[in-house]
């Protein structure tokens, strides 16, 4: 294979440096209308009335859409993974986050489109909003979602992602001490330099050509087809040129609404978010609340972990149950802990729905798991490298969800870092490998806990 | 109102308060400068005005009557890249490519003004430009290489496998 | 496909100071556009829909003139052209945004900037207050020259023409920045020791325009004490860059640093 290991030019490199790369906003289609959105001014409110007639009547306006124009208003983007639909494409009876789209206008120019949006008459009655995931479980908490304040549709209609392994009670009994920590990473904006943008073109044969900045072309195609209730072959998605996504452009945020405007107006339509919309209304990486309590021995073995995760999904589910699931499988980090009690909840709040970003679900728990290891080392007065190496995954160790490790690289990685930093380690640590545990690296609590790689 | 853009004199019909960015992109169809924020915060709209880098999203066209504008297209073509463009390509200084237009023009102006290989002064020259993909290091490497004369112009960059021809991919069209 | 700014606004392009003053009148019927770094995005985002724009680019109002020890700076002088002046104005100007913005932004725009929506504006006000600058302006009631402090208290309806000050004996500048070099400063402190020895201290990034810190000035010989006294002269607000709480605790530190720098410069 000539390509592997070779230094190859980017196939799009010359286009990038000569300004020839065509992003969605660079596509030029004659007769294209500008789209603008009416967005919820409130965090949580009932919609008392919505009157778009003044916008529709405005000169230069060719289409206005509301929830009534959407053939299938709610579609479960991950229904294939068992996550049912909960989010309307455009708000119907209520709004659950500030910035939620309620109506869209397509007009001859940007100024007219904005004036039309401003002319839409919207009456809302605000209700109490919930922003703190910790309060979601209080009996007097505002009710955010039709299913309650947390997702109840995990397998077997469980209301949490649960992992039980071994006996956490025994681990806590046998521990020399329990070490606790709470970790709360905040929401993060993706801030791609290219904002959300979409251009839809009606073709003479009745199909729609959709220029999209999505990171997930086929996925978005399926979402649009489902909302529009058309077969896939009615849509032609053009994309793959994304001005930065980082997980924030998998939400199919613009394509469906833009398509509806095109169908209604008969004209090409472009919707380009302003930077303000991008900051205020686009989905973020989720905030998390994680509580860890580890049962540890004074020489640094982690016997068991009790963990509670509250994942802030924002106002709707989107991909959060999936993100939490991945999170749960990795809640021990790169380390082997045989006794586990993990409970994770997808919690709804009145914030912009959250989404993937660089390591969806796992980045948060890696941060917590690693910080907690350092905390344990500090509290026990142990070397932070040694405590990690001891508990590091080896061949034959098992993950929280029972997968047997066949080729973990934790030990050599930590040793390489120690080497790079000039961190001194005792001889028996320096010669450690990923091989199946035995001798001093097979503590009593792991005897009988190892799996067989050949069985998988 | 008249502008000279990439050496070509153009009559401008846009209203006087229209930002240069919109004049270039919408009226003249020159799409290399980007609308990243339209408030001067990201640098993706930067073009050269009389050779100096300026935010096109902040300049009302009425203030530019008779000005000489250079966009990325005017710096070099795929057949004849300028040194800074070659440097960016060789050093993988562009990933998604959205910030690239502004970055390259700012870097070009820096070099034209006698900018050298000192990292801090390169950083200062590019301080107004946000990149969310590369982490900036390769961009600085590219500008440093160009400042040090390590690239030449008019050269289509070839893969460094020691072969004259691009790498062969089995089954791909010739 | 048409764009945002199909506004029917009149644009007036005066070619001299006299024409500019006449077109400005009492300021009630025009929107002044200096560098454009503030007004143009406001138009783009629809926050302002001006009917008549007074574009000062060609009115000959820029330039730095030195007459003996007196420095006079035209309102349309770019922030970039101030960077090589002595402290505190020079370093304060160098800290504004990045070179592209500095080349376009003007000292007049910086002094007259309305409060920022999410971040403070008008860093240079602190430097010029510390320098005891005088402002020459036109408007209803004609032309007048007054202290910058007086001008800041009643900016509406005034067209700033130039700002002047006596070259200081020494100056210093300290600020609270976010990591990216081109962000707005959350808090800026400037100090200047006049030729006669008086020390003036001013801060920008407080609630409202920049203010002098007389309580700190009274203890200027003791940077620590001056810092402790400074909060009495300022009120603070929350914004996207920093909270009032944080600014209140940072101002004393910046005052102490600037005064220490000033002592070391002597």
mmCIF file of N, CA, C and O in Angstrom, chain A residues 37-47 50 67 73-74 86-104 117 122 124 127 144-146 253 257 271 273 277 280-282 314-316 318 349-353:
data_model
loop_
_atom_site.group_PDB
_atom_site.id
_atom_site.type_symbol
_atom_site.label_atom_id
_atom_site.label_comp_id
_atom_site.label_asym_id
_atom_site.label_seq_id
_atom_site.Cartn_x
_atom_site.Cartn_y
_atom_site.Cartn_z
ATOM 1 N N UNK A 37 -35.905 33.224 10.733
ATOM 2 C CA UNK A 37 -36.744 32.485 11.674
ATOM 3 C C UNK A 37 -37.317 33.384 12.747
ATOM 4 O O UNK A 37 -36.649 34.310 13.223
ATOM 5 N N UNK A 38 -38.561 33.063 13.142
ATOM 6 C CA UNK A 38 -39.120 33.611 14.369
ATOM 7 C C UNK A 38 -38.777 32.614 15.460
ATOM 8 O O UNK A 38 -39.126 31.432 15.352
ATOM 9 N N UNK A 39 -38.093 33.091 16.488
ATOM 10 C CA UNK A 39 -37.624 32.189 17.530
ATOM 11 C C UNK A 39 -38.231 32.558 18.877
ATOM 12 O O UNK A 39 -38.562 33.717 19.139
ATOM 13 N N UNK A 40 -38.366 31.580 19.724
ATOM 14 C CA UNK A 40 -38.989 31.819 21.017
ATOM 15 C C UNK A 40 -38.217 32.857 21.822
ATOM 16 O O UNK A 40 -37.011 32.740 21.991
ATOM 17 N N UNK A 41 -38.916 33.856 22.343
ATOM 18 C CA UNK A 41 -38.255 34.840 23.210
ATOM 19 C C UNK A 41 -38.159 34.356 24.656
ATOM 20 O O UNK A 41 -37.466 34.969 25.466
ATOM 21 N N UNK A 42 -38.848 33.273 24.955
ATOM 22 C CA UNK A 42 -38.936 32.812 26.344
ATOM 23 C C UNK A 42 -38.294 31.445 26.506
ATOM 24 O O UNK A 42 -38.234 30.656 25.558
ATOM 25 N N UNK A 43 -37.853 31.171 27.737
ATOM 26 C CA UNK A 43 -37.241 29.862 28.025
ATOM 27 C C UNK A 43 -38.296 28.767 28.051
ATOM 28 O O UNK A 43 -38.036 27.630 27.670
ATOM 29 N N UNK A 44 -39.468 29.108 28.590
ATOM 30 C CA UNK A 44 -40.501 28.091 28.759
ATOM 31 C C UNK A 44 -41.837 28.812 28.768
ATOM 32 O O UNK A 44 -42.073 29.670 29.620
ATOM 33 N N UNK A 45 -42.692 28.525 27.789
ATOM 34 C CA UNK A 45 -43.948 29.266 27.710
ATOM 35 C C UNK A 45 -44.966 28.506 26.886
ATOM 36 O O UNK A 45 -44.612 27.708 26.012
ATOM 37 N N UNK A 46 -46.247 28.761 27.176
ATOM 38 C CA UNK A 46 -47.323 28.278 26.323
ATOM 39 C C UNK A 46 -47.512 29.299 25.211
ATOM 40 O O UNK A 46 -47.448 30.506 25.445
ATOM 41 N N UNK A 47 -47.768 28.804 24.007
ATOM 42 C CA UNK A 47 -48.072 29.707 22.891
ATOM 43 C C UNK A 47 -49.568 29.956 22.915
ATOM 44 O O UNK A 47 -50.366 29.037 22.705
ATOM 45 N N UNK A 50 -50.639 32.644 17.547
ATOM 46 C CA UNK A 50 -49.602 32.858 16.540
ATOM 47 C C UNK A 50 -50.304 33.289 15.263
ATOM 48 O O UNK A 50 -51.112 32.543 14.719
ATOM 49 N N UNK A 67 -45.843 25.036 12.212
ATOM 50 C CA UNK A 67 -45.961 23.589 12.466
ATOM 51 C C UNK A 67 -47.019 22.962 11.545
ATOM 52 O O UNK A 67 -46.923 21.775 11.204
ATOM 53 N N UNK A 73 -44.621 16.139 11.993
ATOM 54 C CA UNK A 73 -44.058 17.188 12.838
ATOM 55 C C UNK A 73 -42.947 16.688 13.767
ATOM 56 O O UNK A 73 -41.936 17.348 13.947
ATOM 57 N N UNK A 74 -43.160 15.509 14.342
ATOM 58 C CA UNK A 74 -42.155 14.966 15.268
ATOM 59 C C UNK A 74 -41.549 13.713 14.665
ATOM 60 O O UNK A 74 -42.275 12.805 14.275
ATOM 61 N N UNK A 86 -39.705 13.107 20.074
ATOM 62 C CA UNK A 86 -40.273 13.984 21.095
ATOM 63 C C UNK A 86 -40.246 15.461 20.710
ATOM 64 O O UNK A 86 -40.820 16.279 21.416
ATOM 65 N N UNK A 87 -39.585 15.799 19.622
ATOM 66 C CA UNK A 87 -39.354 17.212 19.334
ATOM 67 C C UNK A 87 -40.068 17.645 18.056
ATOM 68 O O UNK A 87 -39.845 17.063 16.990
ATOM 69 N N UNK A 88 -40.930 18.682 18.126
ATOM 70 C CA UNK A 88 -41.556 19.187 16.905
ATOM 71 C C UNK A 88 -40.546 19.990 16.106
ATOM 72 O O UNK A 88 -39.725 20.704 16.680
ATOM 73 N N UNK A 89 -40.612 19.891 14.778
ATOM 74 C CA UNK A 89 -39.694 20.647 13.941
ATOM 75 C C UNK A 89 -39.871 22.144 14.180
ATOM 76 O O UNK A 89 -38.915 22.905 14.274
ATOM 77 N N UNK A 90 -41.148 22.544 14.274
ATOM 78 C CA UNK A 90 -41.485 23.934 14.619
ATOM 79 C C UNK A 90 -42.450 23.872 15.798
ATOM 80 O O UNK A 90 -43.308 22.998 15.846
ATOM 81 N N UNK A 91 -42.316 24.801 16.732
ATOM 82 C CA UNK A 91 -43.093 24.737 17.967
ATOM 83 C C UNK A 91 -44.584 24.813 17.688
ATOM 84 O O UNK A 91 -45.034 25.555 16.812
ATOM 85 N N UNK A 92 -45.342 24.039 18.473
ATOM 86 C CA UNK A 92 -46.785 23.980 18.270
ATOM 87 C C UNK A 92 -47.520 24.650 19.426
ATOM 88 O O UNK A 92 -47.973 25.768 19.328
ATOM 89 N N UNK A 93 -47.650 23.978 20.557
ATOM 90 C CA UNK A 93 -48.420 24.541 21.668
ATOM 91 C C UNK A 93 -47.568 25.289 22.672
ATOM 92 O O UNK A 93 -48.073 26.086 23.452
ATOM 93 N N UNK A 94 -46.294 24.959 22.691
ATOM 94 C CA UNK A 94 -45.443 25.592 23.687
ATOM 95 C C UNK A 94 -44.018 25.683 23.169
ATOM 96 O O UNK A 94 -43.658 25.063 22.174
ATOM 97 N N UNK A 95 -43.242 26.481 23.870
ATOM 98 C CA UNK A 95 -41.809 26.575 23.584
ATOM 99 C C UNK A 95 -41.052 26.177 24.840
ATOM 100 O O UNK A 95 -41.460 26.503 25.951
ATOM 101 N N UNK A 96 -39.964 25.472 24.617
ATOM 102 C CA UNK A 96 -39.226 24.930 25.748
ATOM 103 C C UNK A 96 -37.804 25.423 25.866
ATOM 104 O O UNK A 96 -37.094 25.022 26.786
ATOM 105 N N UNK A 97 -37.353 26.242 24.901
ATOM 106 C CA UNK A 97 -36.042 26.853 25.074
ATOM 107 C C UNK A 97 -36.015 28.171 24.324
ATOM 108 O O UNK A 97 -36.707 28.339 23.306
ATOM 109 N N UNK A 98 -35.281 29.107 24.837
ATOM 110 C CA UNK A 98 -35.162 30.408 24.202
ATOM 111 C C UNK A 98 -34.417 30.206 22.884
ATOM 112 O O UNK A 98 -33.343 29.618 22.856
ATOM 113 N N UNK A 99 -35.043 30.682 21.806
ATOM 114 C CA UNK A 99 -34.425 30.487 20.493
ATOM 115 C C UNK A 99 -35.065 29.374 19.695
ATOM 116 O O UNK A 99 -34.750 29.184 18.523
ATOM 117 N N UNK A 100 -36.012 28.633 20.321
ATOM 118 C CA UNK A 100 -36.665 27.543 19.609
ATOM 119 C C UNK A 100 -37.403 28.103 18.393
ATOM 120 O O UNK A 100 -38.132 29.092 18.511
ATOM 121 N N UNK A 101 -37.244 27.496 17.202
ATOM 122 C CA UNK A 101 -37.910 28.039 16.008
ATOM 123 C C UNK A 101 -39.425 27.816 16.063
ATOM 124 O O UNK A 101 -39.878 26.722 16.388
ATOM 125 N N UNK A 102 -40.171 28.859 15.733
ATOM 126 C CA UNK A 102 -41.629 28.803 15.745
ATOM 127 C C UNK A 102 -42.170 28.927 14.323
ATOM 128 O O UNK A 102 -43.137 28.272 13.942
ATOM 129 N N UNK A 103 -41.584 29.832 13.549
ATOM 130 C CA UNK A 103 -42.027 30.034 12.176
ATOM 131 C C UNK A 103 -40.834 30.476 11.337
ATOM 132 O O UNK A 103 -39.867 31.009 11.866
ATOM 133 N N UNK A 104 -40.937 30.242 10.043
ATOM 134 C CA UNK A 104 -39.891 30.721 9.134
ATOM 135 C C UNK A 104 -40.503 31.459 7.963
ATOM 136 O O UNK A 104 -41.594 31.120 7.505
ATOM 137 N N UNK A 117 -40.582 38.616 9.740
ATOM 138 C CA UNK A 117 -40.500 37.907 11.027
ATOM 139 C C UNK A 117 -40.981 38.830 12.145
ATOM 140 O O UNK A 117 -41.749 38.441 13.022
ATOM 141 N N UNK A 122 -47.043 37.066 17.943
ATOM 142 C CA UNK A 122 -46.882 35.923 18.815
ATOM 143 C C UNK A 122 -47.236 36.307 20.237
ATOM 144 O O UNK A 122 -46.753 37.317 20.749
ATOM 145 N N UNK A 124 -47.223 34.706 24.056
ATOM 146 C CA UNK A 124 -46.817 33.577 24.891
ATOM 147 C C UNK A 124 -47.107 33.875 26.347
ATOM 148 O O UNK A 124 -47.139 35.033 26.760
ATOM 149 N N UNK A 127 -43.914 30.229 31.665
ATOM 150 C CA UNK A 127 -44.074 29.333 32.801
ATOM 151 C C UNK A 127 -42.694 29.184 33.451
ATOM 152 O O UNK A 127 -41.682 29.519 32.845
ATOM 153 N N UNK A 144 -40.761 19.934 32.417
ATOM 154 C CA UNK A 144 -40.167 20.435 31.183
ATOM 155 C C UNK A 144 -40.639 19.667 29.952
ATOM 156 O O UNK A 144 -40.751 20.222 28.874
ATOM 157 N N UNK A 145 -40.912 18.396 30.093
ATOM 158 C CA UNK A 145 -41.038 17.507 28.938
ATOM 159 C C UNK A 145 -42.263 16.623 29.111
ATOM 160 O O UNK A 145 -42.645 16.309 30.236
ATOM 161 N N UNK A 146 -42.837 16.215 27.998
ATOM 162 C CA UNK A 146 -44.055 15.387 28.085
ATOM 163 C C UNK A 146 -43.803 14.059 28.793
ATOM 164 O O UNK A 146 -44.739 13.437 29.289
ATOM 165 N N UNK A 253 -30.169 20.812 11.355
ATOM 166 C CA UNK A 253 -30.771 21.996 11.969
ATOM 167 C C UNK A 253 -31.522 22.896 10.995
ATOM 168 O O UNK A 253 -32.343 23.694 11.422
ATOM 169 N N UNK A 257 -36.531 22.634 7.338
ATOM 170 C CA UNK A 257 -37.307 23.880 7.271
ATOM 171 C C UNK A 257 -37.090 24.615 5.954
ATOM 172 O O UNK A 257 -38.012 25.145 5.350
ATOM 173 N N UNK A 271 -30.937 29.584 3.896
ATOM 174 C CA UNK A 271 -31.028 30.002 5.296
ATOM 175 C C UNK A 271 -29.630 29.958 5.872
ATOM 176 O O UNK A 271 -29.028 28.895 5.924
ATOM 177 N N UNK A 273 -27.499 31.097 9.208
ATOM 178 C CA UNK A 273 -27.595 31.614 10.572
ATOM 179 C C UNK A 273 -26.574 32.726 10.775
ATOM 180 O O UNK A 273 -25.443 32.632 10.278
ATOM 181 N N UNK A 277 -27.153 33.847 16.169
ATOM 182 C CA UNK A 277 -27.988 32.641 16.220
ATOM 183 C C UNK A 277 -27.136 31.417 16.530
ATOM 184 O O UNK A 277 -27.530 30.529 17.272
ATOM 185 N N UNK A 280 -26.461 31.562 20.227
ATOM 186 C CA UNK A 280 -27.605 31.509 21.135
ATOM 187 C C UNK A 280 -28.535 30.335 20.887
ATOM 188 O O UNK A 280 -29.243 29.912 21.796
ATOM 189 N N UNK A 281 -28.594 29.844 19.666
ATOM 190 C CA UNK A 281 -29.625 28.869 19.322
ATOM 191 C C UNK A 281 -29.096 27.523 18.854
ATOM 192 O O UNK A 281 -29.868 26.573 18.736
ATOM 193 N N UNK A 282 -27.818 27.425 18.542
ATOM 194 C CA UNK A 282 -27.328 26.129 18.080
ATOM 195 C C UNK A 282 -27.058 25.231 19.276
ATOM 196 O O UNK A 282 -26.822 25.701 20.383
ATOM 197 N N UNK A 314 -30.930 19.383 27.685
ATOM 198 C CA UNK A 314 -31.667 20.529 27.167
ATOM 199 C C UNK A 314 -33.136 20.149 27.022
ATOM 200 O O UNK A 314 -33.610 19.236 27.676
ATOM 201 N N UNK A 315 -33.848 20.831 26.136
ATOM 202 C CA UNK A 315 -35.307 20.703 26.101
ATOM 203 C C UNK A 315 -35.822 19.416 25.456
ATOM 204 O O UNK A 315 -36.969 19.041 25.673
ATOM 205 N N UNK A 316 -34.999 18.772 24.646
ATOM 206 C CA UNK A 316 -35.453 17.567 23.949
ATOM 207 C C UNK A 316 -34.350 16.520 23.949
ATOM 208 O O UNK A 316 -33.203 16.797 24.262
ATOM 209 N N UNK A 318 -32.975 14.531 21.399
ATOM 210 C CA UNK A 318 -32.004 14.430 20.290
ATOM 211 C C UNK A 318 -31.183 13.154 20.441
ATOM 212 O O UNK A 318 -31.729 12.080 20.472
ATOM 213 N N UNK A 349 -33.956 20.077 30.562
ATOM 214 C CA UNK A 349 -33.978 21.423 31.127
ATOM 215 C C UNK A 349 -34.462 22.376 30.039
ATOM 216 O O UNK A 349 -34.562 21.991 28.873
ATOM 217 N N UNK A 350 -34.714 23.600 30.387
ATOM 218 C CA UNK A 350 -35.193 24.570 29.392
ATOM 219 C C UNK A 350 -34.024 25.289 28.734
ATOM 220 O O UNK A 350 -33.942 26.519 28.722
ATOM 221 N N UNK A 351 -33.133 24.505 28.198
ATOM 222 C CA UNK A 351 -31.984 25.063 27.481
ATOM 223 C C UNK A 351 -32.018 24.539 26.052
ATOM 224 O O UNK A 351 -32.741 23.598 25.741
ATOM 225 N N UNK A 352 -31.192 25.126 25.198
ATOM 226 C CA UNK A 352 -31.072 24.610 23.835
ATOM 227 C C UNK A 352 -30.694 23.128 23.921
ATOM 228 O O UNK A 352 -29.803 22.774 24.688
ATOM 229 N N UNK A 353 -31.364 22.267 23.175
ATOM 230 C CA UNK A 353 -31.023 20.837 23.240
ATOM 231 C C UNK A 353 -29.543 20.624 22.950
ATOM 232 O O UNK A 353 -28.971 21.270 22.083
#
